[in-house]
């Protein structure tokens, strides 16, 4: 039940802040200066992807076992209205990004979403977050 037309463009990345030692940072800067990477962020993204790839099999097994949606899952007001009309409740499980459209009323979200487990990021209005506070894991 996803609707990609009713949601504004979503950022494809999330900003992180990390602390590094001066020597590590200097080594990264040297690789950037020598043209191995475009910038510090490019180096860090590449390092993370390479490290995650070494755990690829374990990640796939856990995603399957926990029945997680991998990637992006979006919910519009129309999606949640259909869920309510069917008398159902959603248990949202996402590895990646779960997005509840900005125009979704908090009451509708509270009526239709039983629980949310997100490994990654959840985009939702402050009102929806407040309405679902006890259900977000």
Short mmCIF file of C-alpha atoms in Angstrom, two decimals:
data_model
loop_
_atom_site.label_atom_id
_atom_site.label_comp_id
_atom_site.label_asym_id
_atom_site.label_seq_id
_atom_site.Cartn_x
_atom_site.Cartn_y
_atom_site.Cartn_z
CA UNK A 1 0.00 0.00 0.00
CA UNK A 2 2.34 2.73 -1.09
CA UNK A 3 1.62 5.86 -2.98
CA UNK A 4 4.58 7.75 -4.34
CA UNK A 5 2.64 10.56 -6.03
CA UNK A 6 1.27 12.23 -2.91
CA UNK A 7 4.54 12.73 -1.04
CA UNK A 8 7.06 15.48 -1.71
CA UNK A 9 10.60 14.49 -2.71
CA UNK A 10 12.35 12.68 0.12
CA UNK A 11 16.04 13.06 0.79
CA UNK A 12 17.98 9.97 -0.16
CA UNK A 13 20.38 10.27 2.75
CA UNK A 14 20.48 11.08 6.43
CA UNK A 15 23.12 13.30 7.99
CA UNK A 16 25.34 11.70 10.65
CA UNK A 17 27.95 13.25 12.90
CA UNK A 18 30.97 11.19 13.89
CA UNK A 19 34.05 11.84 15.97
CA UNK A 20 37.42 10.75 14.58
CA UNK A 21 40.92 10.92 15.93
CA UNK A 22 43.26 13.45 14.34
CA UNK A 23 45.46 10.80 12.75
CA UNK A 24 42.48 9.02 11.15
CA UNK A 25 41.14 12.33 9.91
CA UNK A 26 44.54 13.27 8.53
CA UNK A 27 44.80 9.98 6.67
CA UNK A 28 41.36 10.52 5.13
CA UNK A 29 42.35 14.05 4.11
CA UNK A 30 45.54 12.70 2.51
CA UNK A 31 43.55 10.18 0.44
CA UNK A 32 41.18 12.97 -0.61
CA UNK A 33 44.10 15.25 -1.52
CA UNK A 34 45.65 12.46 -3.59
CA UNK A 35 42.41 12.00 -5.52
CA UNK A 36 41.35 8.60 -4.18
CA UNK A 37 38.07 10.11 -2.95
CA UNK A 38 36.14 13.26 -3.86
CA UNK A 39 35.81 14.37 -0.22
CA UNK A 40 35.60 13.09 3.35
CA UNK A 41 31.95 12.07 2.95
CA UNK A 42 32.79 10.02 -0.14
CA UNK A 43 35.47 8.15 1.81
CA UNK A 44 33.17 7.50 4.78
CA UNK A 45 30.25 6.33 2.59
CA UNK A 46 32.58 3.97 0.72
CA UNK A 47 34.07 2.60 3.93
CA UNK A 48 30.63 1.96 5.41
CA UNK A 49 29.34 0.26 2.26
CA UNK A 50 32.41 -1.97 2.10
CA UNK A 51 32.04 -2.94 5.75
CA UNK A 52 28.32 -3.64 5.36
CA UNK A 53 29.08 -5.81 2.33
CA UNK A 54 31.24 -8.05 4.52
CA UNK A 55 28.13 -8.73 6.63
CA UNK A 56 25.76 -9.05 3.66
CA UNK A 57 24.66 -12.63 4.30
CA UNK A 58 23.93 -11.98 7.97
CA UNK A 59 21.97 -8.83 7.11
CA UNK A 60 19.84 -10.65 4.52
CA UNK A 61 19.03 -13.42 7.00
CA UNK A 62 17.98 -10.98 9.72
CA UNK A 63 15.84 -8.92 7.28
CA UNK A 64 14.03 -12.09 6.22
CA UNK A 65 13.64 -13.40 9.79
CA UNK A 66 12.25 -10.10 11.11
CA UNK A 67 10.05 -9.62 8.01
CA UNK A 68 11.40 -6.13 7.36
CA UNK A 69 10.62 -4.10 4.26
CA UNK A 70 13.98 -3.18 2.78
CA UNK A 71 14.27 0.34 1.36
CA UNK A 72 11.54 2.95 1.34
CA UNK A 73 7.97 2.51 2.55
CA UNK A 74 5.61 5.47 2.21
CA UNK A 75 2.12 5.96 3.62
CA UNK A 76 -0.29 8.59 2.34
CA UNK A 77 -3.57 9.71 3.89
CA UNK A 78 -5.35 7.71 1.17
CA UNK A 79 -3.39 4.57 2.11
CA UNK A 80 -4.30 4.90 5.78
CA UNK A 81 -7.93 5.73 4.96
CA UNK A 82 -8.16 2.43 3.03
CA UNK A 83 -6.64 0.59 6.01
CA UNK A 84 -9.23 2.15 8.33
CA UNK A 85 -12.09 1.31 5.94
CA UNK A 86 -10.94 -2.32 5.90
CA UNK A 87 -10.95 -2.38 9.71
CA UNK A 88 -7.24 -3.24 9.78
CA UNK A 89 -4.20 -1.97 11.66
CA UNK A 90 -0.65 -1.80 10.33
CA UNK A 91 2.48 -3.20 11.90
CA UNK A 92 5.17 -1.30 10.01
CA UNK A 93 8.66 -2.88 9.92
CA UNK A 94 11.24 -1.12 7.77
CA UNK A 95 14.97 -1.27 7.28
CA UNK A 96 15.63 2.02 5.50
CA UNK A 97 13.10 4.84 5.46
CA UNK A 98 9.49 4.82 6.60
CA UNK A 99 7.65 7.97 5.57
CA UNK A 100 4.21 9.09 6.66
CA UNK A 101 2.98 11.92 4.43
CA UNK A 102 2.94 15.37 6.02
CA UNK A 103 -0.82 15.74 5.40
CA UNK A 104 -1.73 12.59 7.39
CA UNK A 105 -3.80 13.65 10.42
CA UNK A 106 -2.47 12.41 13.75
CA UNK A 107 -5.84 10.83 14.54
CA UNK A 108 -5.79 8.78 11.33
CA UNK A 109 -2.28 7.55 12.06
CA UNK A 110 -3.25 6.62 15.63
CA UNK A 111 -6.33 4.70 14.40
CA UNK A 112 -4.50 2.71 11.73
CA UNK A 113 -0.91 2.13 12.89
CA UNK A 114 -0.47 -0.45 15.63
CA UNK A 115 3.33 -0.34 15.74
CA UNK A 116 6.35 1.01 13.88
CA UNK A 117 9.81 -0.53 13.90
CA UNK A 118 12.31 1.38 11.80
CA UNK A 119 15.98 0.60 11.46
CA UNK A 120 17.06 3.72 9.64
CA UNK A 121 14.84 6.81 9.60
CA UNK A 122 11.21 7.70 10.16
CA UNK A 123 9.82 10.81 8.48
CA UNK A 124 6.56 11.95 10.03
CA UNK A 125 5.08 15.20 11.24
CA UNK A 126 5.58 16.13 14.89
CA UNK A 127 1.85 15.58 15.50
CA UNK A 128 1.96 12.05 14.04
CA UNK A 129 5.12 11.25 16.01
CA UNK A 130 3.41 12.41 19.19
CA UNK A 131 0.26 10.35 18.44
CA UNK A 132 2.37 7.23 17.85
CA UNK A 133 4.99 7.84 20.55
CA UNK A 134 4.30 4.65 22.49
CA UNK A 135 4.20 2.55 19.32
CA UNK A 136 7.52 3.57 17.76
CA UNK A 137 10.31 1.07 18.39
#
